[in-house]
Short mmCIF file of C-alpha atoms and ligand atoms in Angstrom, two decimals:
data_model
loop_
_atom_site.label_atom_id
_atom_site.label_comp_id
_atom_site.label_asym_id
_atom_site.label_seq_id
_atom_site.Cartn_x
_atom_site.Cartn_y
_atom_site.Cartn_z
CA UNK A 10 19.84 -28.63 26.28
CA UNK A 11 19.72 -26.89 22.91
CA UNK A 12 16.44 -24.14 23.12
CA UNK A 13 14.61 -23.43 19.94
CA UNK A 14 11.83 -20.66 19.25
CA UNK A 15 8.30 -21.96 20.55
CA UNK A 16 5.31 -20.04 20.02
CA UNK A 17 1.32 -20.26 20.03
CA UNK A 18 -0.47 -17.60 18.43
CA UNK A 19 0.84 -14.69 19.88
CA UNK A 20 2.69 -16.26 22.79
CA UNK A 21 6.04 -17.49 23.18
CA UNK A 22 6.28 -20.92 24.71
CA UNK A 23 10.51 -21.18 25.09
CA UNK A 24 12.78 -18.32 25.59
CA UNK A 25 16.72 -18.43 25.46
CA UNK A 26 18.62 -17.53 28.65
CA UNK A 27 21.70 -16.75 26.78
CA UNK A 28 19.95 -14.58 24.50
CA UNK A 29 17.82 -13.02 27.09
CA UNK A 30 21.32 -12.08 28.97
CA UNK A 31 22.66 -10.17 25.07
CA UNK A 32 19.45 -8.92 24.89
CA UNK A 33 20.46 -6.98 28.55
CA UNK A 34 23.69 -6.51 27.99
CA UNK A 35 22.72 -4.58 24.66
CA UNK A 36 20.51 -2.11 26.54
CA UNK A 37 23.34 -1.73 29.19
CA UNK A 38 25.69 -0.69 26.55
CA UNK A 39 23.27 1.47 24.97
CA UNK A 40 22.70 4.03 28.13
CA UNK A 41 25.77 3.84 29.16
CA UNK A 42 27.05 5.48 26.04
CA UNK A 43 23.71 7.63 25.64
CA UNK A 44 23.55 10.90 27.42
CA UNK A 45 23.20 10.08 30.84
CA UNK A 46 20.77 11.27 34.06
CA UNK A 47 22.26 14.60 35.37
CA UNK A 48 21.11 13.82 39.41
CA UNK A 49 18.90 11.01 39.43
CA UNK A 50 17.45 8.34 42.70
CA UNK A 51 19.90 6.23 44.53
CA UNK A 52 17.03 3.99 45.51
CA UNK A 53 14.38 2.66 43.04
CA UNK A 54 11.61 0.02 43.45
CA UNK A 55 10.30 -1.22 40.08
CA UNK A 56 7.18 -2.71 39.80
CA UNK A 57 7.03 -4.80 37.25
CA UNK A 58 10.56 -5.00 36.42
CA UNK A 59 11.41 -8.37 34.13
CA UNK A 60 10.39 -6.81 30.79
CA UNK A 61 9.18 -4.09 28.60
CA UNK A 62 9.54 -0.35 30.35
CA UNK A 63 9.95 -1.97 33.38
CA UNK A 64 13.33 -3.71 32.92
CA UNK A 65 14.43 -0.48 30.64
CA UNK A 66 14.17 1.43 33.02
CA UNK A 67 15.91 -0.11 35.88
CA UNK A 68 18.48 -0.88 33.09
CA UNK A 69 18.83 3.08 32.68
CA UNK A 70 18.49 4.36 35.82
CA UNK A 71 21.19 1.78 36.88
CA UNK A 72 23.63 2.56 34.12
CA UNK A 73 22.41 5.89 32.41
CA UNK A 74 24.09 7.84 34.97
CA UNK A 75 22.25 8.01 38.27
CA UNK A 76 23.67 4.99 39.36
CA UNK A 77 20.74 3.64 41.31
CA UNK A 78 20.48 0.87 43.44
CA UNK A 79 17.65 -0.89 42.67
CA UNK A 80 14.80 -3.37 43.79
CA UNK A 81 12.67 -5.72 41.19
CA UNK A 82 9.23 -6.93 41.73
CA UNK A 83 7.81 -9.40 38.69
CA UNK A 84 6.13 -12.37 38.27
CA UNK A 85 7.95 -14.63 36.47
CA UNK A 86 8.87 -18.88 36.09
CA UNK A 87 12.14 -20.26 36.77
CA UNK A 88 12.83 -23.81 34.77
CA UNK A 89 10.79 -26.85 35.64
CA UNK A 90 10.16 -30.28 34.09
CA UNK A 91 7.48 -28.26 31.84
CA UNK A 92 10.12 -26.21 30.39
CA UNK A 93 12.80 -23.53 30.60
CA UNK A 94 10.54 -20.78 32.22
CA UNK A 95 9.75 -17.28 31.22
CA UNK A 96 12.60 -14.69 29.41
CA UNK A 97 11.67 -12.34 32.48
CA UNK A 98 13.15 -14.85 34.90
CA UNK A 99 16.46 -14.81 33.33
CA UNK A 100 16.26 -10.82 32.34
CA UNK A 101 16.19 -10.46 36.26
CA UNK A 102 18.41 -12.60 37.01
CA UNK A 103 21.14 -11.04 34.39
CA UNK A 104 20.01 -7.92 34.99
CA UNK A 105 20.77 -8.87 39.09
CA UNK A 106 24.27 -10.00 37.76
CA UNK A 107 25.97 -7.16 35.66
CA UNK A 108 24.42 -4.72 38.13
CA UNK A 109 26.11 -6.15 41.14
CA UNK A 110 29.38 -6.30 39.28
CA UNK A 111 29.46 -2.58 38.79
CA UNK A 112 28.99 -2.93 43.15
CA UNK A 113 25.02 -1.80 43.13
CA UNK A 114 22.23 -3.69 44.98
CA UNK A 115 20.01 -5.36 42.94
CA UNK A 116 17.06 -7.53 45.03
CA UNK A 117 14.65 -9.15 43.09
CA UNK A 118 11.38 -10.56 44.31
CA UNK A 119 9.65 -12.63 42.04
CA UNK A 120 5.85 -12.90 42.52
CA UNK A 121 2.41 -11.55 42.73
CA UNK A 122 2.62 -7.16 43.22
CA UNK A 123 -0.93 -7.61 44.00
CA UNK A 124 -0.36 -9.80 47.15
CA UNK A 125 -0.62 -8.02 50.49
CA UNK A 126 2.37 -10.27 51.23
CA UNK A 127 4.31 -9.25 48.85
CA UNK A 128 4.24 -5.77 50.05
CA UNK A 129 5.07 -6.56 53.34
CA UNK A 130 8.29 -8.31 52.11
CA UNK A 131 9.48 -5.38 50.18
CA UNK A 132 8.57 -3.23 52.85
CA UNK A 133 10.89 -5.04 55.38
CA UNK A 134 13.48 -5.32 52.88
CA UNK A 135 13.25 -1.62 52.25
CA UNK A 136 13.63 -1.11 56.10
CA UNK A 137 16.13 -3.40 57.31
CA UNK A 138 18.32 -3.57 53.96
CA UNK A 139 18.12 -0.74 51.92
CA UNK A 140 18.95 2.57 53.46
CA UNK A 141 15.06 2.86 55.21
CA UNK A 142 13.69 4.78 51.95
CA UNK A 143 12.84 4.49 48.19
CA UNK A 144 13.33 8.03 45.79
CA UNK A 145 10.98 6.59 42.88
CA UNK A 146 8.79 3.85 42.44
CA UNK A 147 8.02 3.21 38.60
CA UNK A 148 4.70 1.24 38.26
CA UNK A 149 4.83 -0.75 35.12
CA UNK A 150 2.75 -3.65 35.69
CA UNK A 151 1.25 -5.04 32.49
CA UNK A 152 -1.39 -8.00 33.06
CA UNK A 153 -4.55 -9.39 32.24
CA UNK A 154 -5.55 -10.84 35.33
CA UNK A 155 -5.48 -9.33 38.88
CA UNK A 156 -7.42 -10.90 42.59
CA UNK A 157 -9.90 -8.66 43.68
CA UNK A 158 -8.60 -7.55 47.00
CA UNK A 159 -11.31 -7.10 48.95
CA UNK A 160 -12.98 -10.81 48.04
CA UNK A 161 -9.98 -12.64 46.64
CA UNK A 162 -11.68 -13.37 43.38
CA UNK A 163 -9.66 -13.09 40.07
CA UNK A 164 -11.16 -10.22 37.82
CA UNK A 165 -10.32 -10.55 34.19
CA UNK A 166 -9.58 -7.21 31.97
CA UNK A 167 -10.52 -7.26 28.41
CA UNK A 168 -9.32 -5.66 25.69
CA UNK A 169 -12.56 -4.43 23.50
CA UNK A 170 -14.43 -0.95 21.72
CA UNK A 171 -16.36 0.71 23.83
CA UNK A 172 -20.37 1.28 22.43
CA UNK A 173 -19.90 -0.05 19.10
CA UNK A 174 -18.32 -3.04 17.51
CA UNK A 175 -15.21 -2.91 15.51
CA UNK A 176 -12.99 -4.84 12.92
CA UNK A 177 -9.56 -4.86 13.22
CA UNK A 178 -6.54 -7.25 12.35
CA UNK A 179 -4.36 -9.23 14.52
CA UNK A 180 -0.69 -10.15 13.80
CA UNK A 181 -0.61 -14.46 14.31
CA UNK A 182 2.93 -14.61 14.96
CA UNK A 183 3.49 -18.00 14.91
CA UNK A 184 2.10 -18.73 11.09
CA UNK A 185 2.97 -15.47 9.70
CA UNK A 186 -0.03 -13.77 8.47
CA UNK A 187 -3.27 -11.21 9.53
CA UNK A 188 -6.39 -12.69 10.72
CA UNK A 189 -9.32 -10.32 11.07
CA UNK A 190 -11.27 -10.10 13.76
CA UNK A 191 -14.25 -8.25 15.06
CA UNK A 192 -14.46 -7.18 18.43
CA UNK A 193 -17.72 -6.49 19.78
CA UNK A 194 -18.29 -3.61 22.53
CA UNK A 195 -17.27 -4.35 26.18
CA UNK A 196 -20.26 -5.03 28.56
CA UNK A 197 -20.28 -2.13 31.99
CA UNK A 198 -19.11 -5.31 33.88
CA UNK A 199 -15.56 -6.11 31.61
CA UNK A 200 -15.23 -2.49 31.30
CA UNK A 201 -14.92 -1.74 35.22
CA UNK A 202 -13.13 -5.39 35.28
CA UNK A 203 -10.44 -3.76 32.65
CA UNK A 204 -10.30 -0.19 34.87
CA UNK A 205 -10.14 -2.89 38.00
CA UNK A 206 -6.79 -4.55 36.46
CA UNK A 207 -5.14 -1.99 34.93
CA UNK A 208 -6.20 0.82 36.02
CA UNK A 209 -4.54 3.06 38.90
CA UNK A 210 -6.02 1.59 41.71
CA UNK A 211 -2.95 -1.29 42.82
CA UNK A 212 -0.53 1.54 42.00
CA UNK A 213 -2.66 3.88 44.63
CA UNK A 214 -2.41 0.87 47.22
CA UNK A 215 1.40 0.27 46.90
CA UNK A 216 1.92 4.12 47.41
CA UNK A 217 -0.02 4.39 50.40
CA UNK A 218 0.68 1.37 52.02
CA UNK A 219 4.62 2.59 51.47
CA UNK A 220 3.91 5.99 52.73
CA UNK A 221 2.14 4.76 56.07
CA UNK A 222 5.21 2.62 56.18
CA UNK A 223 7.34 5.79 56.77
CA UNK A 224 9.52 4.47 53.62
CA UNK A 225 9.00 7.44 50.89
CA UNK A 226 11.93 9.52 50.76
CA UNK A 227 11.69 13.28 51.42
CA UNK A 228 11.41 14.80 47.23
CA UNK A 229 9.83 11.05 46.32
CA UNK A 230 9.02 10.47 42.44
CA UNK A 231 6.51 7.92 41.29
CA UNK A 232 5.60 7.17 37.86
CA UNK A 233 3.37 4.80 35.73
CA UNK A 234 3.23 4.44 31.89
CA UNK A 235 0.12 5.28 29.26
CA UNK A 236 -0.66 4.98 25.49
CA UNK A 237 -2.94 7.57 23.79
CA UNK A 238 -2.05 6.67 20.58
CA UNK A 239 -3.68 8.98 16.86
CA UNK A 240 -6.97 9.33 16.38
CA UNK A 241 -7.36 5.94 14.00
CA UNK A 242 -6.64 3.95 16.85
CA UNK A 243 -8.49 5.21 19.38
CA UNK A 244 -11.46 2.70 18.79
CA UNK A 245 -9.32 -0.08 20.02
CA UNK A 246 -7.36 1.65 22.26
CA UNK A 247 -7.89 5.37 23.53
CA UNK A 248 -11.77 4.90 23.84
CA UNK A 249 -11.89 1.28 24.11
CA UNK A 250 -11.50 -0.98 27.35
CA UNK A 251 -8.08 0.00 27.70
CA UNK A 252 -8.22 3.36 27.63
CA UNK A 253 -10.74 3.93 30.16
CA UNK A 254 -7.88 2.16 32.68
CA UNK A 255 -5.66 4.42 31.22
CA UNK A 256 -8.06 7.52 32.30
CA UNK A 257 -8.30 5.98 35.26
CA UNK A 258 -4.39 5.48 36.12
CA UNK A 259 -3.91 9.71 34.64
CA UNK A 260 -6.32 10.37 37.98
CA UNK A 261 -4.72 8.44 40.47
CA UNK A 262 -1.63 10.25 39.33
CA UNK A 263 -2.98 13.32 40.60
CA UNK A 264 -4.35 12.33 44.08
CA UNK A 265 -1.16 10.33 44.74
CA UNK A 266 0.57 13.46 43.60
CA UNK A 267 -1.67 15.63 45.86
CA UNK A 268 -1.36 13.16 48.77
CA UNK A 269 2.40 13.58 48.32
CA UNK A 270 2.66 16.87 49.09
CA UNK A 271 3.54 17.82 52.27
CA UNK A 272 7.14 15.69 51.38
CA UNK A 273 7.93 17.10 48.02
CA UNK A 274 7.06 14.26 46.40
CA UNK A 275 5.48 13.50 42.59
CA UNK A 276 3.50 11.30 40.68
CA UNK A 277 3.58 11.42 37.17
CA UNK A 278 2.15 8.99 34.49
CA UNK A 279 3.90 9.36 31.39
CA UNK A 280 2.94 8.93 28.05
CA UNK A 281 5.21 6.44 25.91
CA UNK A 282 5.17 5.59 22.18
CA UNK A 283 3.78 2.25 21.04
CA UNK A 284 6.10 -0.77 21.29
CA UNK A 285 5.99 -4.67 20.89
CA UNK A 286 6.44 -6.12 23.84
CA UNK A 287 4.93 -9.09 25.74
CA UNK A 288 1.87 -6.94 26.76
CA UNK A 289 1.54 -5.42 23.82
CA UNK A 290 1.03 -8.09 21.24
CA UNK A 291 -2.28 -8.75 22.38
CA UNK A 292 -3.72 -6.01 21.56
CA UNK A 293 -6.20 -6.43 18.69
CA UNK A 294 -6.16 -4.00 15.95
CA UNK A 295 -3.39 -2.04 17.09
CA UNK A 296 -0.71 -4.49 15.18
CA UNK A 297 -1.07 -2.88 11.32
CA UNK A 298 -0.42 0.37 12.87
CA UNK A 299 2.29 -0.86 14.83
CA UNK A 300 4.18 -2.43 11.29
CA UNK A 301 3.45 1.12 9.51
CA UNK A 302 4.64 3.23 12.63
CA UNK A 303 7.75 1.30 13.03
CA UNK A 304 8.80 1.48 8.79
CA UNK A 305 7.80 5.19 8.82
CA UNK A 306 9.85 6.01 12.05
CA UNK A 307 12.95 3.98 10.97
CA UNK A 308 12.83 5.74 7.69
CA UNK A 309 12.65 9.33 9.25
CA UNK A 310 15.59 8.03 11.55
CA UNK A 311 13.00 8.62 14.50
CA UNK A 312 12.60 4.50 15.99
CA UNK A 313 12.95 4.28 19.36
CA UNK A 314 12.80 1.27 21.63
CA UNK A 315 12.20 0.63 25.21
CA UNK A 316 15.11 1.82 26.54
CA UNK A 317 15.65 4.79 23.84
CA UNK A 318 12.16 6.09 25.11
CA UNK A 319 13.64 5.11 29.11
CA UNK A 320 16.98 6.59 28.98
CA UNK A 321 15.42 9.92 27.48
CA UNK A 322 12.50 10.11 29.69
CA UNK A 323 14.99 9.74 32.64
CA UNK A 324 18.26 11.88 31.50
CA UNK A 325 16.13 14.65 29.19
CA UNK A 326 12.79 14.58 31.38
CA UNK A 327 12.58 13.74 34.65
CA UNK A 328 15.56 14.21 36.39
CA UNK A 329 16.54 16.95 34.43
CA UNK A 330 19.67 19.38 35.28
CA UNK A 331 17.29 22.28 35.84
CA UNK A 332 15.01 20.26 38.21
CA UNK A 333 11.83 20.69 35.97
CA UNK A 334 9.34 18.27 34.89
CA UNK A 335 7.98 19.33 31.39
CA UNK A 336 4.08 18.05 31.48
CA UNK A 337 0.95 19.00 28.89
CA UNK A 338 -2.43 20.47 30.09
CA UNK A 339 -3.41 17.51 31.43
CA UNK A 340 -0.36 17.04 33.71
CA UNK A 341 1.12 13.90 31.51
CA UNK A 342 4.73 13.51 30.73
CA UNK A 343 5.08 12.92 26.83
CA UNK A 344 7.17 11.15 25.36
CA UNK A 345 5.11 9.78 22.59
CA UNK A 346 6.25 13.32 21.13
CA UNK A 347 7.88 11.77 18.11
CA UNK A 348 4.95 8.96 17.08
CA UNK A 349 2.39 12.02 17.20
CA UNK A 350 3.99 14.28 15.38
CA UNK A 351 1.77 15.30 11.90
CA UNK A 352 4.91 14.21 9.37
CA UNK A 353 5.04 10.58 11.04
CA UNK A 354 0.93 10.11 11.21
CA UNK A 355 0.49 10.98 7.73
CA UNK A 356 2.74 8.63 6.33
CA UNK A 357 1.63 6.17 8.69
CA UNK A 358 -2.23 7.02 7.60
CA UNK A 359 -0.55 6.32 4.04
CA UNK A 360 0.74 3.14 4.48
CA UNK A 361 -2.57 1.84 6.78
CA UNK A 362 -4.56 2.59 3.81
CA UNK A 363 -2.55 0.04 1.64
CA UNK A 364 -1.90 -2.67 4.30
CA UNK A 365 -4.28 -5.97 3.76
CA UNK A 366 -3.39 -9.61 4.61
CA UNK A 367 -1.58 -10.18 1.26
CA UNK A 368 1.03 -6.71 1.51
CA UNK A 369 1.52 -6.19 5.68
CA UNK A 370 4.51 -7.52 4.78
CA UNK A 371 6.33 -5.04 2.09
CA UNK A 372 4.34 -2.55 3.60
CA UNK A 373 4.84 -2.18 7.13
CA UNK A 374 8.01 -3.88 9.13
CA UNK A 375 6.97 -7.06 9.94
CA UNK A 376 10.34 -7.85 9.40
CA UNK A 377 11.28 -5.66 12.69
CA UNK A 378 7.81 -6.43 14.61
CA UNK A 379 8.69 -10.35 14.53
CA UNK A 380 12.30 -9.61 15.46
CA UNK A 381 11.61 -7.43 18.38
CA UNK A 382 8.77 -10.34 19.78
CA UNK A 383 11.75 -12.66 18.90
CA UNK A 384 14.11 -10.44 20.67
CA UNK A 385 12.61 -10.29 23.65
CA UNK A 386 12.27 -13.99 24.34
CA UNK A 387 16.81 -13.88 24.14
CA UNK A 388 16.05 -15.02 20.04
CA UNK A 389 17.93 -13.56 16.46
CA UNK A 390 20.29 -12.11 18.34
CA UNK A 391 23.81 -12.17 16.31
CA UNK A 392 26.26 -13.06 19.23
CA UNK A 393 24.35 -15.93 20.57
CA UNK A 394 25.04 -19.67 19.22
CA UNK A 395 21.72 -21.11 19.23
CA UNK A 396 23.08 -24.56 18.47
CA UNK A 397 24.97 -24.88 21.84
CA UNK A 398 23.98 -26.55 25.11
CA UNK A 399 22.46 -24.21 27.74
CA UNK A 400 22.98 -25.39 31.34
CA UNK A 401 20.03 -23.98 33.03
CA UNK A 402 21.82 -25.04 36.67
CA UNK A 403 23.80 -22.28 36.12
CA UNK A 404 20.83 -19.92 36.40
CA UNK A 405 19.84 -18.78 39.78
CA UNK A 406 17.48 -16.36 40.89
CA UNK A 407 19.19 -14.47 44.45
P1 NAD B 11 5.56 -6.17 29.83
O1 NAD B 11 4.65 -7.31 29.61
O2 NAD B 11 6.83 -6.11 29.07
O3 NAD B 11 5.95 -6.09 31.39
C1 NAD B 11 5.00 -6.34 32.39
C2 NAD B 11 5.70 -6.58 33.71
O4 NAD B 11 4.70 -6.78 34.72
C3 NAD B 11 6.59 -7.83 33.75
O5 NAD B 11 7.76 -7.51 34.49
C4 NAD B 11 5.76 -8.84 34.52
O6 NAD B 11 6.52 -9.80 35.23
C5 NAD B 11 5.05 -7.90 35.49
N1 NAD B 11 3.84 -8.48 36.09
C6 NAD B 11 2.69 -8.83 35.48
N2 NAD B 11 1.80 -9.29 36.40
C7 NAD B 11 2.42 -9.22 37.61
C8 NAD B 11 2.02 -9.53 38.94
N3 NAD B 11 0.83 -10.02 39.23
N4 NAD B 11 2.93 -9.33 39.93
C9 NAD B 11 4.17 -8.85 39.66
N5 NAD B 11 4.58 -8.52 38.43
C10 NAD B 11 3.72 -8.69 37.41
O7 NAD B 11 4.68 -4.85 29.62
P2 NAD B 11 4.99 -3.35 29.14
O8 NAD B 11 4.56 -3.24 27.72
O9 NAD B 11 6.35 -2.93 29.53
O10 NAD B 11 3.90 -2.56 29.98
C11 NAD B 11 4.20 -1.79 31.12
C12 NAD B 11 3.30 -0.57 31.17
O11 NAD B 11 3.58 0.26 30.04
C13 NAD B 11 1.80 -0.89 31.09
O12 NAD B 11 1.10 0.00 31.93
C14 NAD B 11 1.47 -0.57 29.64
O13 NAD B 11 0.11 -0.25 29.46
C15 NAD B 11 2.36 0.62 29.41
N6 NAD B 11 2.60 0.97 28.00
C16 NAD B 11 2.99 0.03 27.09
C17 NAD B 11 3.18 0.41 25.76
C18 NAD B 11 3.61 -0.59 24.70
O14 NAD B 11 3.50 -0.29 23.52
N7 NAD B 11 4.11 -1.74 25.08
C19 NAD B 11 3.00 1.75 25.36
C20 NAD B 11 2.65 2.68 26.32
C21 NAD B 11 2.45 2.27 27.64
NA1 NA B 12 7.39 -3.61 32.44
#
């Protein structure tokens, strides 16, 4: 069949399994020519591993220089008679390829992370197939839905201000323009929902439940990923809905961490910069900033992607020569260093103050925030032939 860019409002309906395959082939090439991970993990679980930080870094800890052999949890949809399936389907499943070729393990498991069953599956994989222990688990589930564990009901997060309304725009990517909107303060009920489904508690569970397991390798890393964000965003984000998960997750961090003790382990969360990805489009409000950000960091030569921000969190940070793990006074791991600093912010602040519905697009780079969300459904990208047949038989998740 020949696949052609779907989407609805801010969601892509089709996604090209060629292009999804360049799109992870270009991130290979990138870390393996970027400096690479000194002494990283030889066994990795990633939660959450089709897309966004996720896939990066499994991409980077596989080919940046530790090497890793690696195991990928994600929920994802194969092709069906209602259509080709998600772009995280075939990421894993090219991601599974090239990795095994350069003789590492690569097991995916495609399905819900919040599922007791789920667990026990990677658990007796773990055991009985790879090596009996895990070095680092990176938690980078992004959702908007979770089952409560203890009933079974699905709890719904929200993404809203937090005491008093605010107005913000939101990119509509399929017609090309910014609609305002006005989000009115969460209720105490979708504001524990949000902290509920993206907060730290699933990561907490996982953690445990593999430590009881005996399957936490002496030295054991774990990590999860946060947005602060400037100060002009924090209505949306920092003190909104979102943010209070976010508080939430930078605790957990720190009882896992204490809890981890006794076998030299860590958790960290770290801090990343602000990036489109499927998660992140939804966010309302936060897309103007995102066009400014990304024009005023191209311009200073200071853009980063996903993997830019993995491969240097992993080779410069984490696993670094020296063995150190630079944090701030609250214990986080920064590496939204570059989209904070005062230079960037005020010519972002600049631009913002300019940006309406009739100029986000000289102003900011829509230009680049459309062809990333393309990007990352396997569209735009130059090597592809869009006008070809794509056999989806040949595409099979192992
Ligand atoms: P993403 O949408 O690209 O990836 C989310 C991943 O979670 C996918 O692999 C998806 O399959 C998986 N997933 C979702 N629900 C699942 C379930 N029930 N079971 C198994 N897998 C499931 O998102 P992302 O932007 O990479 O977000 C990852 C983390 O990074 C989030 O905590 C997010 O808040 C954080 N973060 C994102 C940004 C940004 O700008 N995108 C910035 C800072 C921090
Ligand atoms: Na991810």
């Amino acid at each position: 069949m020949i696949i052609h860019p779907v989407i609805k409002g801010q969601v892509a309906k089709s996604c090209h399994p060629v292009g999804c395959g360049q799109a992870v082939a270009e991130q290979i090439a990138y870390v393996s020519r970027a400096p690479q991970i000194a002494k990283g993990p030889r066994k990795v679980l990633v939660l959450g591993a089709s897309s966004g930080f996720g896939l990066a870094s499994r991409i980077s800890l596989a080919f940046g220089g530790a090497r890793a052999d690696t195991i990928g949890v994600a929920f994802e949809r194969g092709p069906s008679d209602k259509g080709v399936g998600s772009a995280g389907w075939y990421n894993l499943i090219h991601f599974s390829h090239m990795a095994r070729k350069e003789g590492l393990i690569a097991r995916n498991f495609v399905g819900d992370a919040f599922a007791p069953d789920m667990r026990a599956k990677v658990a007796d994989y773990i055991r009985n197939e790879f090596g009996g222990s895990v070095d680092l688990v990176v938690y980078s589930l992004a959702t908007g839905a979770r089952p409560d564990p203890e009933t079974g009901e699905l709890v719904r997060s929200t993404i809203k201000p937090i005491g008093t309304a605010t107005r913000g725009y939101t990119i509509n990517l399929e017609k090309d323009f910014l609609e305002e909107q006005c989000l009115e303060p969460a209720t105490d009920q979708e504001i524990k929902d949000t902290v509920k489904v993206m907060g730290g508690e699933d990561w907490q569970s996982w953690i445990s439940f593999l430590k009881g397991e005996g399957l936490l390798a002496e030295g054991f890393e774990t990590l999860a990923f946060s947005y602060i964000g400037p100060e002009r965003t924090y209505d949306i984000y920092h003190h909104g809905t979102l943010g209070r998960a976010k508080a939430d997750l930078h605790q957990t961090a720190d009882r896992i961490d204490a809890a981890l003790k006794a076998q030299k382990g860590q958790a960290h969360v770290v801090v990343c910069k602000a990036l489109v990805t499927k998660a992140s489009v939804f966010i309302p409000g936060l897309s103007p900033y995102l066009l400014a950000l990304f024009r005023v960091m191209k311009e200073m030569g200071l853009h980063e992607g996903c993997i830019e921000q993995m491969q240097r969190l992993y080779a410069d940070t984490l696993y670094r020569a020296d063995g150190t793990i630079p944090v701030d006074a609250e214990r986080l791991v920064r590496i939204d260093d570059r989209e904070q600093r005062a230079d960037v912010q005020e010519k972002v602040a600049a631009l913002l103050d300019k940006m309406t519905p009739e100029t986000f697009r000289s102003i900011g780079d829509y230009e680049g925030y459309k062809g990333d969300f393309m990007k990352l459904n396997g569209f735009g990208l130059e090597s592809v032939d869009y006008e070809a047949d794509v056999d989806l038989d040949r595409y099979r998740m192992e």
